[in-house]
Amino acid sequence: MTLSSTTTTMISTLFFFLFLPTFNSYEFSINYDSFVPKSDVDLLEFPLNLEYLEAEFFLHASLGHGLDRFAPNLTMGGPPPVGATKAKLDPLTRDIIIQFALQEVGHLRAIKNTVTGFPRPLLNLSAAAFAKVMDNAFERPLEPPFNPYANGLNFLIASYVVPYVGLTGYVGANPKLQSATSRRLVAGLLAVESGQDAIIRGLLYERAMEKVEPYGINVAEFTDRISELRNALGHSGWKDEGLIVPVFRGAEGKIRGNVLAGNKNSLGYGRTPKEILRIIYGGGDERNPGGFFPKGADGRIARSYLNNKQSLNN
């Protein structure tokens, strides 16, 4: 009788442990993918620079205020942006830009829920900063200086400058990420950033031949010039395309319309952090801050180039 009881107990215990993962999977399972290696942390923190830029640009233009009022905890005490203001937007454009703004707030939160992040860097979102981009794109001063906040069309053209750079960064970072947690986050961010860029391009494509006043230059040429400038600043070949392209650059080499940018197989272009810094600083040098980031971008990757410059100067 004792042997039978012992045997029964042993069988019951063995049965319990054999089936423990099935019965208690939620309580006892370990998510090994949640670990984010240091190399991933650096690659996930770097995009915060662009997400801060987009959030502030879209929030101020559509609502007249930024993160300091909408989500101050996400700024981590970083300085407020310079020159951002409410834009004179038509109802449809304002509705879309408000949606974009709220999406960017979510992106900031999603990244900071995964990695520590850093405070909002100093951003220059003044009309003069965008005017300089346009002057460089056309290789001459536009008169009067381009003002992104003047009307809906100007703002869409200025918006063409921003999200696409960020999405190329996500495309470039994805193959370098090691953990599934990181790849899931970047895939989700890329999906929405690509959607934003597609909407901006679609709205502009509808007006591609419309002249931007008072310059007498059509929308398509603005996008072409901006893309050519970004290619030149990046120093890494052709990774940017306007709304109208030579036939050989269109989808399957058969069409000039180019509502979405892509390589010969219509896959998205990728950029490295170094290329992105060259573009957002506006001078083609990852070591020299300027443009939208007067004091430079933040995060270990961006700071490494600034530190390298300081070392070279010493």
PDB file of C-alpha atoms in Angstrom:
ATOM      1  CA  MET A   1       0.000   0.000   0.000  1.00  0.00           C
ATOM      2  CA  THR A   2       2.853   2.369   0.858  1.00  0.00           C
ATOM      3  CA  LEU A   3       4.637   1.526  -2.388  1.00  0.00           C
ATOM      4  CA  SER A   4       1.476   2.191  -4.329  1.00  0.00           C
ATOM      5  CA  SER A   5       1.031   5.605  -2.657  1.00  0.00           C
ATOM      6  CA  THR A   6       4.660   6.527  -3.318  1.00  0.00           C
ATOM      7  CA  THR A   7       4.373   5.437  -6.920  1.00  0.00           C
ATOM      8  CA  THR A   8       1.187   7.421  -7.359  1.00  0.00           C
ATOM      9  CA  THR A   9       2.799  10.494  -5.845  1.00  0.00           C
ATOM     10  CA  MET A  10       5.846  10.177  -8.111  1.00  0.00           C
ATOM     11  CA  ILE A  11       3.684   9.756 -11.206  1.00  0.00           C
ATOM     12  CA  SER A  12       1.552  12.748 -10.221  1.00  0.00           C
ATOM     13  CA  THR A  13       4.637  14.888  -9.609  1.00  0.00           C
ATOM     14  CA  LEU A  14       6.205  13.816 -12.912  1.00  0.00           C
ATOM     15  CA  PHE A  15       2.917  14.520 -14.704  1.00  0.00           C
ATOM     16  CA  PHE A  16       2.775  17.982 -13.122  1.00  0.00           C
ATOM     17  CA  PHE A  17       6.278  18.969 -14.219  1.00  0.00           C
ATOM     18  CA  LEU A  18       5.905  17.491 -17.693  1.00  0.00           C
ATOM     19  CA  PHE A  19       2.836  19.577 -18.362  1.00  0.00           C
ATOM     20  CA  LEU A  20       3.761  22.654 -16.331  1.00  0.00           C
ATOM     21  CA  PRO A  21       4.683  24.776 -19.414  1.00  0.00           C
ATOM     22  CA  THR A  22       1.329  24.012 -21.001  1.00  0.00           C
ATOM     23  CA  PHE A  23      -0.799  24.682 -17.956  1.00  0.00           C
ATOM     24  CA  ASN A  24       1.126  27.715 -16.763  1.00  0.00           C
ATOM     25  CA  SER A  25       2.658  29.176 -19.906  1.00  0.00           C
ATOM     26  CA  TYR A  26       1.651  32.761 -19.132  1.00  0.00           C
ATOM     27  CA  GLU A  27       2.976  32.731 -15.581  1.00  0.00           C
ATOM     28  CA  PHE A  28       6.266  30.894 -16.147  1.00  0.00           C
ATOM     29  CA  SER A  29       7.365  31.534 -19.739  1.00  0.00           C
ATOM     30  CA  ILE A  30      10.442  33.680 -20.357  1.00  0.00           C
ATOM     31  CA  ASN A  31      10.526  36.094 -23.289  1.00  0.00           C
ATOM     32  CA  TYR A  32      14.128  35.906 -24.400  1.00  0.00           C
ATOM     33  CA  ASP A  33      13.420  38.305 -27.306  1.00  0.00           C
ATOM     34  CA  SER A  34      12.780  41.187 -24.893  1.00  0.00           C
ATOM     35  CA  PHE A  35      16.516  41.584 -24.322  1.00  0.00           C
ATOM     36  CA  VAL A  36      17.896  44.501 -26.367  1.00  0.00           C
ATOM     37  CA  PRO A  37      21.682  44.298 -26.955  1.00  0.00           C
ATOM     38  CA  LYS A  38      23.765  47.463 -26.734  1.00  0.00           C
ATOM     39  CA  SER A  39      24.266  47.642 -30.496  1.00  0.00           C
ATOM     40  CA  ASP A  40      20.478  47.655 -30.888  1.00  0.00           C
ATOM     41  CA  VAL A  41      20.073  50.323 -28.211  1.00  0.00           C
ATOM     42  CA  ASP A  42      22.275  52.717 -30.170  1.00  0.00           C
ATOM     43  CA  LEU A  43      20.365  52.068 -33.402  1.00  0.00           C
ATOM     44  CA  LEU A  44      16.991  52.477 -31.663  1.00  0.00           C
ATOM     45  CA  GLU A  45      17.969  55.684 -29.878  1.00  0.00           C
ATOM     46  CA  PHE A  46      19.340  57.442 -32.960  1.00  0.00           C
ATOM     47  CA  PRO A  47      15.889  57.791 -34.651  1.00  0.00           C
ATOM     48  CA  LEU A  48      14.650  59.784 -31.656  1.00  0.00           C
ATOM     49  CA  ASN A  49      16.370  62.774 -33.262  1.00  0.00           C
ATOM     50  CA  LEU A  50      14.102  62.595 -36.309  1.00  0.00           C
ATOM     51  CA  GLU A  51      11.025  61.664 -34.258  1.00  0.00           C
ATOM     52  CA  TYR A  52      11.518  64.725 -32.046  1.00  0.00           C
ATOM     53  CA  LEU A  53      11.888  66.860 -35.176  1.00  0.00           C
ATOM     54  CA  GLU A  54       8.738  65.508 -36.804  1.00  0.00           C
ATOM     55  CA  ALA A  55       6.655  65.641 -33.624  1.00  0.00           C
ATOM     56  CA  GLU A  56       7.504  69.282 -32.957  1.00  0.00           C
ATOM     57  CA  PHE A  57       7.135  70.336 -36.586  1.00  0.00           C
ATOM     58  CA  PHE A  58       3.716  68.729 -37.011  1.00  0.00           C
ATOM     59  CA  LEU A  59       2.398  69.670 -33.555  1.00  0.00           C
ATOM     60  CA  HIS A  60       3.311  73.350 -33.807  1.00  0.00           C
ATOM     61  CA  ALA A  61       2.123  73.688 -37.408  1.00  0.00           C
ATOM     62  CA  SER A  62      -1.275  72.108 -36.782  1.00  0.00           C
ATOM     63  CA  LEU A  63      -2.051  72.981 -33.149  1.00  0.00           C
ATOM     64  CA  GLY A  64       0.189  75.937 -32.360  1.00  0.00           C
ATOM     65  CA  HIS A  65       2.037  74.212 -29.515  1.00  0.00           C
ATOM     66  CA  GLY A  66       4.464  71.336 -29.116  1.00  0.00           C
ATOM     67  CA  LEU A  67       5.550  68.565 -26.785  1.00  0.00           C
ATOM     68  CA  ASP A  68       6.068  70.895 -23.816  1.00  0.00           C
ATOM     69  CA  ARG A  69       2.320  71.314 -23.634  1.00  0.00           C
ATOM     70  CA  PHE A  70       1.128  68.055 -25.177  1.00  0.00           C
ATOM     71  CA  ALA A  71       3.509  65.478 -23.657  1.00  0.00           C
ATOM     72  CA  PRO A  72       6.188  67.243 -21.558  1.00  0.00           C
ATOM     73  CA  ASN A  73       7.403  63.984 -20.017  1.00  0.00           C
ATOM     74  CA  LEU A  74       8.688  62.859 -23.424  1.00  0.00           C
ATOM     75  CA  THR A  75      11.027  65.857 -23.755  1.00  0.00           C
ATOM     76  CA  MET A  76      13.072  64.782 -20.702  1.00  0.00           C
ATOM     77  CA  GLY A  77      13.779  68.472 -20.083  1.00  0.00           C
ATOM     78  CA  GLY A  78      15.325  69.200 -23.472  1.00  0.00           C
ATOM     79  CA  PRO A  79      15.188  72.793 -24.802  1.00  0.00           C
ATOM     80  CA  PRO A  80      12.105  73.938 -26.729  1.00  0.00           C
ATOM     81  CA  PRO A  81      12.446  74.216 -30.514  1.00  0.00           C
ATOM     82  CA  VAL A  82      13.369  77.513 -32.118  1.00  0.00           C
ATOM     83  CA  GLY A  83      11.077  79.187 -34.626  1.00  0.00           C
ATOM     84  CA  ALA A  84       8.253  76.633 -34.767  1.00  0.00           C
ATOM     85  CA  THR A  85       4.861  78.252 -35.320  1.00  0.00           C
ATOM     86  CA  LYS A  86       1.308  77.494 -36.352  1.00  0.00           C
ATOM     87  CA  ALA A  87       0.889  77.210 -40.124  1.00  0.00           C
ATOM     88  CA  LYS A  88      -1.927  78.616 -42.244  1.00  0.00           C
ATOM     89  CA  LEU A  89      -3.332  75.249 -43.284  1.00  0.00           C
ATOM     90  CA  ASP A  90      -6.493  74.420 -45.175  1.00  0.00           C
ATOM     91  CA  PRO A  91      -8.886  72.114 -43.239  1.00  0.00           C
ATOM     92  CA  LEU A  92      -7.876  68.875 -45.001  1.00  0.00           C
ATOM     93  CA  THR A  93      -4.141  69.449 -44.631  1.00  0.00           C
ATOM     94  CA  ARG A  94      -4.560  70.471 -40.999  1.00  0.00           C
ATOM     95  CA  ASP A  95      -6.565  67.333 -40.256  1.00  0.00           C
ATOM     96  CA  ILE A  96      -3.854  65.136 -41.805  1.00  0.00           C
ATOM     97  CA  ILE A  97      -1.009  66.944 -40.061  1.00  0.00           C
ATOM     98  CA  ILE A  98      -2.734  66.671 -36.674  1.00  0.00           C
ATOM     99  CA  GLN A  99      -2.923  62.922 -37.230  1.00  0.00           C
ATOM    100  CA  PHE A 100       0.767  62.844 -38.159  1.00  0.00           C
ATOM    101  CA  ALA A 101       1.616  64.863 -35.048  1.00  0.00           C
ATOM    102  CA  LEU A 102      -0.180  62.469 -32.722  1.00  0.00           C
ATOM    103  CA  GLN A 103       1.446  59.506 -34.452  1.00  0.00           C
ATOM    104  CA  GLU A 104       4.878  61.010 -33.809  1.00  0.00           C
ATOM    105  CA  VAL A 105       4.067  61.355 -30.113  1.00  0.00           C
ATOM    106  CA  GLY A 106       3.278  57.646 -30.120  1.00  0.00           C
ATOM    107  CA  HIS A 107       6.558  56.889 -31.869  1.00  0.00           C
ATOM    108  CA  LEU A 108       8.522  58.747 -29.216  1.00  0.00           C
ATOM    109  CA  ARG A 109       6.726  56.838 -26.495  1.00  0.00           C
ATOM    110  CA  ALA A 110       7.244  53.476 -28.211  1.00  0.00           C
ATOM    111  CA  ILE A 111      10.993  54.011 -28.553  1.00  0.00           C
ATOM    112  CA  LYS A 112      11.339  55.259 -24.963  1.00  0.00           C
ATOM    113  CA  ASN A 113       9.393  52.234 -23.720  1.00  0.00           C
ATOM    114  CA  THR A 114      12.108  50.061 -25.265  1.00  0.00           C
ATOM    115  CA  VAL A 115      15.301  52.060 -24.608  1.00  0.00           C
ATOM    116  CA  THR A 116      16.099  54.916 -22.219  1.00  0.00           C
ATOM    117  CA  GLY A 117      16.542  57.542 -24.903  1.00  0.00           C
ATOM    118  CA  PHE A 118      17.790  61.088 -24.377  1.00  0.00           C
ATOM    119  CA  PRO A 119      16.323  64.579 -23.898  1.00  0.00           C
ATOM    120  CA  ARG A 120      14.965  66.480 -26.882  1.00  0.00           C
ATOM    121  CA  PRO A 121      17.901  68.149 -28.652  1.00  0.00           C
ATOM    122  CA  LEU A 122      17.779  71.788 -29.672  1.00  0.00           C
ATOM    123  CA  LEU A 123      15.797  72.015 -32.923  1.00  0.00           C
ATOM    124  CA  ASN A 124      15.679  74.864 -35.418  1.00  0.00           C
ATOM    125  CA  LEU A 125      12.256  74.785 -37.061  1.00  0.00           C
ATOM    126  CA  SER A 126      12.239  78.409 -38.133  1.00  0.00           C
ATOM    127  CA  ALA A 127      11.068  79.506 -41.551  1.00  0.00           C
ATOM    128  CA  ALA A 128      14.663  80.592 -42.172  1.00  0.00           C
ATOM    129  CA  ALA A 129      15.941  77.033 -41.636  1.00  0.00           C
ATOM    130  CA  PHE A 130      13.565  75.696 -44.304  1.00  0.00           C
ATOM    131  CA  ALA A 131      14.317  78.642 -46.586  1.00  0.00           C
ATOM    132  CA  LYS A 132      17.995  77.714 -46.453  1.00  0.00           C
ATOM    133  CA  VAL A 133      17.171  74.144 -47.512  1.00  0.00           C
ATOM    134  CA  MET A 134      15.232  75.453 -50.514  1.00  0.00           C
ATOM    135  CA  ASP A 135      17.966  77.945 -51.425  1.00  0.00           C
ATOM    136  CA  ASN A 136      20.520  75.136 -51.366  1.00  0.00           C
ATOM    137  CA  ALA A 137      18.234  72.906 -53.411  1.00  0.00           C
ATOM    138  CA  PHE A 138      17.877  75.532 -56.157  1.00  0.00           C
ATOM    139  CA  GLU A 139      21.457  76.759 -55.757  1.00  0.00           C
ATOM    140  CA  ARG A 140      20.229  80.338 -55.455  1.00  0.00           C
ATOM    141  CA  PRO A 141      18.237  82.431 -52.985  1.00  0.00           C
ATOM    142  CA  LEU A 142      14.491  82.279 -53.553  1.00  0.00           C
ATOM    143  CA  GLU A 143      12.756  85.649 -53.345  1.00  0.00           C
ATOM    144  CA  PRO A 144      10.911  86.039 -51.098  1.00  0.00           C
ATOM    145  CA  PRO A 145      12.487  83.404 -48.824  1.00  0.00           C
ATOM    146  CA  PHE A 146      10.481  80.172 -48.716  1.00  0.00           C
ATOM    147  CA  ASN A 147       8.133  80.036 -45.717  1.00  0.00           C
ATOM    148  CA  PRO A 148       6.785  76.580 -44.796  1.00  0.00           C
ATOM    149  CA  TYR A 149       4.135  78.075 -42.523  1.00  0.00           C
ATOM    150  CA  ALA A 150       2.638  80.453 -45.112  1.00  0.00           C
ATOM    151  CA  ASN A 151       0.056  78.073 -46.594  1.00  0.00           C
ATOM    152  CA  GLY A 152      -0.909  74.426 -47.026  1.00  0.00           C
ATOM    153  CA  LEU A 153       1.077  73.809 -50.212  1.00  0.00           C
ATOM    154  CA  ASN A 154       4.265  75.279 -48.779  1.00  0.00           C
ATOM    155  CA  PHE A 155       3.836  73.170 -45.683  1.00  0.00           C
ATOM    156  CA  LEU A 156       3.406  69.959 -47.702  1.00  0.00           C
ATOM    157  CA  ILE A 157       6.577  70.770 -49.639  1.00  0.00           C
ATOM    158  CA  ALA A 158       8.410  71.385 -46.352  1.00  0.00           C
ATOM    159  CA  SER A 159       6.979  68.112 -45.022  1.00  0.00           C
ATOM    160  CA  TYR A 160       8.484  66.369 -48.052  1.00  0.00           C
ATOM    161  CA  VAL A 161      11.840  67.257 -46.497  1.00  0.00           C
ATOM    162  CA  VAL A 162      11.235  65.434 -43.195  1.00  0.00           C
ATOM    163  CA  PRO A 163       9.622  61.937 -42.889  1.00  0.00           C
ATOM    164  CA  TYR A 164      11.377  60.364 -45.872  1.00  0.00           C
ATOM    165  CA  VAL A 165      14.816  60.842 -44.309  1.00  0.00           C
ATOM    166  CA  GLY A 166      13.634  59.043 -41.180  1.00  0.00           C
ATOM    167  CA  LEU A 167      12.131  56.104 -43.037  1.00  0.00           C
ATOM    168  CA  THR A 168      15.343  55.520 -45.028  1.00  0.00           C
ATOM    169  CA  GLY A 169      17.078  55.318 -41.653  1.00  0.00           C
ATOM    170  CA  TYR A 170      14.706  52.584 -40.490  1.00  0.00           C
ATOM    171  CA  VAL A 171      15.260  50.649 -43.722  1.00  0.00           C
ATOM    172  CA  GLY A 172      19.012  50.947 -43.205  1.00  0.00           C
ATOM    173  CA  ALA A 173      18.916  49.963 -39.532  1.00  0.00           C
ATOM    174  CA  ASN A 174      16.661  46.915 -39.793  1.00  0.00           C
ATOM    175  CA  PRO A 175      19.239  44.389 -41.117  1.00  0.00           C
ATOM    176  CA  LYS A 176      21.692  45.416 -38.376  1.00  0.00           C
ATOM    177  CA  LEU A 177      19.305  44.755 -35.477  1.00  0.00           C
ATOM    178  CA  GLN A 178      19.859  41.580 -33.483  1.00  0.00           C
ATOM    179  CA  SER A 179      16.771  41.122 -31.315  1.00  0.00           C
ATOM    180  CA  ALA A 180      13.225  40.405 -32.365  1.00  0.00           C
ATOM    181  CA  THR A 181      12.007  43.146 -30.008  1.00  0.00           C
ATOM    182  CA  SER A 182      14.078  45.709 -31.900  1.00  0.00           C
ATOM    183  CA  ARG A 183      13.021  44.465 -35.317  1.00  0.00           C
ATOM    184  CA  ARG A 184       9.336  44.496 -34.344  1.00  0.00           C
ATOM    185  CA  LEU A 185       9.639  48.081 -33.125  1.00  0.00           C
ATOM    186  CA  VAL A 186      11.437  49.281 -36.253  1.00  0.00           C
ATOM    187  CA  ALA A 187       8.999  47.453 -38.533  1.00  0.00           C
ATOM    188  CA  GLY A 188       6.095  49.198 -36.808  1.00  0.00           C
ATOM    189  CA  LEU A 189       7.755  52.602 -36.988  1.00  0.00           C
ATOM    190  CA  LEU A 190       8.707  52.096 -40.626  1.00  0.00           C
ATOM    191  CA  ALA A 191       5.151  51.148 -41.566  1.00  0.00           C
ATOM    192  CA  VAL A 192       3.663  54.410 -40.299  1.00  0.00           C
ATOM    193  CA  GLU A 193       6.551  56.654 -41.412  1.00  0.00           C
ATOM    194  CA  SER A 194       6.250  55.168 -44.902  1.00  0.00           C
ATOM    195  CA  GLY A 195       2.518  55.824 -44.824  1.00  0.00           C
ATOM    196  CA  GLN A 196       3.086  59.454 -43.880  1.00  0.00           C
ATOM    197  CA  ASP A 197       5.573  59.904 -46.706  1.00  0.00           C
ATOM    198  CA  ALA A 198       3.196  58.230 -49.171  1.00  0.00           C
ATOM    199  CA  ILE A 199       0.353  60.576 -48.203  1.00  0.00           C
ATOM    200  CA  ILE A 200       2.582  63.634 -48.539  1.00  0.00           C
ATOM    201  CA  ARG A 201       3.833  62.448 -51.927  1.00  0.00           C
ATOM    202  CA  GLY A 202       0.308  61.600 -53.047  1.00  0.00           C
ATOM    203  CA  LEU A 203      -1.047  65.032 -52.142  1.00  0.00           C
ATOM    204  CA  LEU A 204       1.868  66.708 -53.894  1.00  0.00           C
ATOM    205  CA  TYR A 205       1.648  64.415 -56.934  1.00  0.00           C
ATOM    206  CA  GLU A 206      -1.945  65.522 -57.464  1.00  0.00           C
ATOM    207  CA  ARG A 207      -0.597  69.075 -57.745  1.00  0.00           C
ATOM    208  CA  ALA A 208       2.705  68.219 -59.438  1.00  0.00           C
ATOM    209  CA  MET A 209       2.295  70.724 -62.278  1.00  0.00           C
ATOM    210  CA  GLU A 210       0.889  73.494 -60.079  1.00  0.00           C
ATOM    211  CA  LYS A 211       3.118  76.550 -59.767  1.00  0.00           C
ATOM    212  CA  VAL A 212       4.293  77.446 -56.281  1.00  0.00           C
ATOM    213  CA  GLU A 213       3.734  81.172 -55.898  1.00  0.00           C
ATOM    214  CA  PRO A 214       5.395  83.574 -56.211  1.00  0.00           C
ATOM    215  CA  TYR A 215       8.302  81.566 -57.629  1.00  0.00           C
ATOM    216  CA  GLY A 216       6.683  80.258 -60.800  1.00  0.00           C
ATOM    217  CA  ILE A 217       8.263  76.842 -60.118  1.00  0.00           C
ATOM    218  CA  ASN A 218       6.018  73.794 -60.159  1.00  0.00           C
ATOM    219  CA  VAL A 219       5.651  71.339 -57.287  1.00  0.00           C
ATOM    220  CA  ALA A 220       7.403  68.521 -59.151  1.00  0.00           C
ATOM    221  CA  GLU A 221      10.555  70.581 -59.594  1.00  0.00           C
ATOM    222  CA  PHE A 222      10.589  71.435 -55.895  1.00  0.00           C
ATOM    223  CA  THR A 223      10.524  67.730 -55.022  1.00  0.00           C
ATOM    224  CA  ASP A 224      13.169  66.915 -57.639  1.00  0.00           C
ATOM    225  CA  ARG A 225      15.498  69.607 -56.330  1.00  0.00           C
ATOM    226  CA  ILE A 226      15.014  68.555 -52.687  1.00  0.00           C
ATOM    227  CA  SER A 227      15.744  64.924 -53.548  1.00  0.00           C
ATOM    228  CA  GLU A 228      18.814  65.866 -55.574  1.00  0.00           C
ATOM    229  CA  LEU A 229      20.075  67.929 -52.635  1.00  0.00           C
ATOM    230  CA  ARG A 230      19.629  65.028 -50.218  1.00  0.00           C
ATOM    231  CA  ASN A 231      21.458  62.697 -52.601  1.00  0.00           C
ATOM    232  CA  ALA A 232      24.320  65.191 -52.820  1.00  0.00           C
ATOM    233  CA  LEU A 233      24.515  65.746 -49.056  1.00  0.00           C
ATOM    234  CA  GLY A 234      24.395  62.023 -48.275  1.00  0.00           C
ATOM    235  CA  HIS A 235      27.469  61.251 -50.422  1.00  0.00           C
ATOM    236  CA  SER A 236      26.226  57.707 -50.978  1.00  0.00           C
ATOM    237  CA  GLY A 237      24.740  57.626 -54.446  1.00  0.00           C
ATOM    238  CA  TRP A 238      21.131  57.684 -55.588  1.00  0.00           C
ATOM    239  CA  LYS A 239      18.713  57.106 -52.700  1.00  0.00           C
ATOM    240  CA  ASP A 240      16.170  59.846 -53.250  1.00  0.00           C
ATOM    241  CA  GLU A 241      13.651  60.525 -56.000  1.00  0.00           C
ATOM    242  CA  GLY A 242      11.202  63.308 -56.774  1.00  0.00           C
ATOM    243  CA  LEU A 243       7.659  62.967 -58.079  1.00  0.00           C
ATOM    244  CA  ILE A 244       8.587  62.977 -61.769  1.00  0.00           C
ATOM    245  CA  VAL A 245      11.672  61.014 -62.879  1.00  0.00           C
ATOM    246  CA  PRO A 246      13.308  59.885 -66.126  1.00  0.00           C
ATOM    247  CA  VAL A 247      11.569  56.774 -67.454  1.00  0.00           C
ATOM    248  CA  PHE A 248      14.537  54.532 -66.667  1.00  0.00           C
ATOM    249  CA  ARG A 249      14.200  55.440 -62.956  1.00  0.00           C
ATOM    250  CA  GLY A 250      10.453  54.818 -62.819  1.00  0.00           C
ATOM    251  CA  ALA A 251       8.846  51.542 -61.742  1.00  0.00           C
ATOM    252  CA  GLU A 252      10.127  48.750 -64.013  1.00  0.00           C
ATOM    253  CA  GLY A 253      11.797  51.437 -66.114  1.00  0.00           C
ATOM    254  CA  LYS A 254       8.496  52.170 -67.826  1.00  0.00           C
ATOM    255  CA  ILE A 255       6.984  55.312 -66.326  1.00  0.00           C
ATOM    256  CA  ARG A 256       7.881  58.870 -65.300  1.00  0.00           C
ATOM    257  CA  GLY A 257       5.287  59.238 -62.556  1.00  0.00           C
ATOM    258  CA  ASN A 258       6.879  58.394 -59.219  1.00  0.00           C
ATOM    259  CA  VAL A 259       4.343  58.674 -56.436  1.00  0.00           C
ATOM    260  CA  LEU A 260       6.501  56.318 -54.325  1.00  0.00           C
ATOM    261  CA  ALA A 261      10.297  56.263 -54.312  1.00  0.00           C
ATOM    262  CA  GLY A 262      12.079  52.931 -54.722  1.00  0.00           C
ATOM    263  CA  ASN A 263      15.057  51.206 -56.309  1.00  0.00           C
ATOM    264  CA  LYS A 264      15.013  49.184 -59.544  1.00  0.00           C
ATOM    265  CA  ASN A 265      12.868  46.554 -57.816  1.00  0.00           C
ATOM    266  CA  SER A 266      10.682  49.202 -56.130  1.00  0.00           C
ATOM    267  CA  LEU A 267      12.194  48.462 -52.720  1.00  0.00           C
ATOM    268  CA  GLY A 268      12.801  51.274 -50.257  1.00  0.00           C
ATOM    269  CA  TYR A 269      16.225  52.875 -50.064  1.00  0.00           C
ATOM    270  CA  GLY A 270      18.213  52.623 -46.829  1.00  0.00           C
ATOM    271  CA  ARG A 271      20.544  55.147 -45.237  1.00  0.00           C
ATOM    272  CA  THR A 272      23.088  54.927 -42.425  1.00  0.00           C
ATOM    273  CA  PRO A 273      23.101  57.294 -39.433  1.00  0.00           C
ATOM    274  CA  LYS A 274      26.168  58.996 -40.932  1.00  0.00           C
ATOM    275  CA  GLU A 275      24.275  59.753 -44.161  1.00  0.00           C
ATOM    276  CA  ILE A 276      21.263  61.022 -42.235  1.00  0.00           C
ATOM    277  CA  LEU A 277      23.384  63.381 -40.134  1.00  0.00           C
ATOM    278  CA  ARG A 278      24.958  64.784 -43.291  1.00  0.00           C
ATOM    279  CA  ILE A 279      21.479  65.598 -44.577  1.00  0.00           C
ATOM    280  CA  ILE A 280      19.780  66.951 -41.455  1.00  0.00           C
ATOM    281  CA  TYR A 281      22.825  69.117 -40.608  1.00  0.00           C
ATOM    282  CA  GLY A 282      22.505  70.578 -44.084  1.00  0.00           C
ATOM    283  CA  GLY A 283      26.208  70.648 -44.884  1.00  0.00           C
ATOM    284  CA  GLY A 284      27.087  67.132 -45.976  1.00  0.00           C
ATOM    285  CA  ASP A 285      29.341  66.522 -42.942  1.00  0.00           C
ATOM    286  CA  GLU A 286      28.279  64.324 -40.039  1.00  0.00           C
ATOM    287  CA  ARG A 287      30.763  66.132 -37.773  1.00  0.00           C
ATOM    288  CA  ASN A 288      29.435  69.657 -38.303  1.00  0.00           C
ATOM    289  CA  PRO A 289      26.068  70.439 -36.660  1.00  0.00           C
ATOM    290  CA  GLY A 290      23.713  72.885 -38.283  1.00  0.00           C
ATOM    291  CA  GLY A 291      20.481  72.973 -40.208  1.00  0.00           C
ATOM    292  CA  PHE A 292      17.673  71.611 -38.067  1.00  0.00           C
ATOM    293  CA  PHE A 293      20.129  70.639 -35.281  1.00  0.00           C
ATOM    294  CA  PRO A 294      22.201  73.738 -34.346  1.00  0.00           C
ATOM    295  CA  LYS A 295      24.047  71.930 -31.544  1.00  0.00           C
ATOM    296  CA  GLY A 296      23.993  68.494 -33.119  1.00  0.00           C
ATOM    297  CA  ALA A 297      21.866  65.396 -32.762  1.00  0.00           C
ATOM    298  CA  ASP A 298      22.035  63.258 -29.623  1.00  0.00           C
ATOM    299  CA  GLY A 299      22.594  59.592 -28.813  1.00  0.00           C
ATOM    300  CA  ARG A 300      25.868  57.658 -28.777  1.00  0.00           C
ATOM    301  CA  ILE A 301      26.092  57.357 -32.573  1.00  0.00           C
ATOM    302  CA  ALA A 302      25.591  61.058 -33.293  1.00  0.00           C
ATOM    303  CA  ARG A 303      27.841  62.140 -30.418  1.00  0.00           C
ATOM    304  CA  SER A 304      30.627  59.831 -31.602  1.00  0.00           C
ATOM    305  CA  TYR A 305      31.033  61.944 -34.749  1.00  0.00           C
ATOM    306  CA  LEU A 306      31.008  65.176 -32.751  1.00  0.00           C
ATOM    307  CA  ASN A 307      33.592  63.768 -30.348  1.00  0.00           C
ATOM    308  CA  ASN A 308      35.712  62.610 -33.263  1.00  0.00           C
ATOM    309  CA  LYS A 309      35.715  66.160 -34.648  1.00  0.00           C
ATOM    310  CA  GLN A 310      36.792  67.522 -31.258  1.00  0.00           C
ATOM    311  CA  SER A 311      39.602  64.954 -31.101  1.00  0.00           C
ATOM    312  CA  LEU A 312      40.818  65.939 -34.566  1.00  0.00           C
ATOM    313  CA  ASN A 313      40.825  69.629 -33.598  1.00  0.00           C
ATOM    314  CA  ASN A 314      42.854  69.050 -30.429  1.00  0.00           C
TER     315      ASN A 314
END
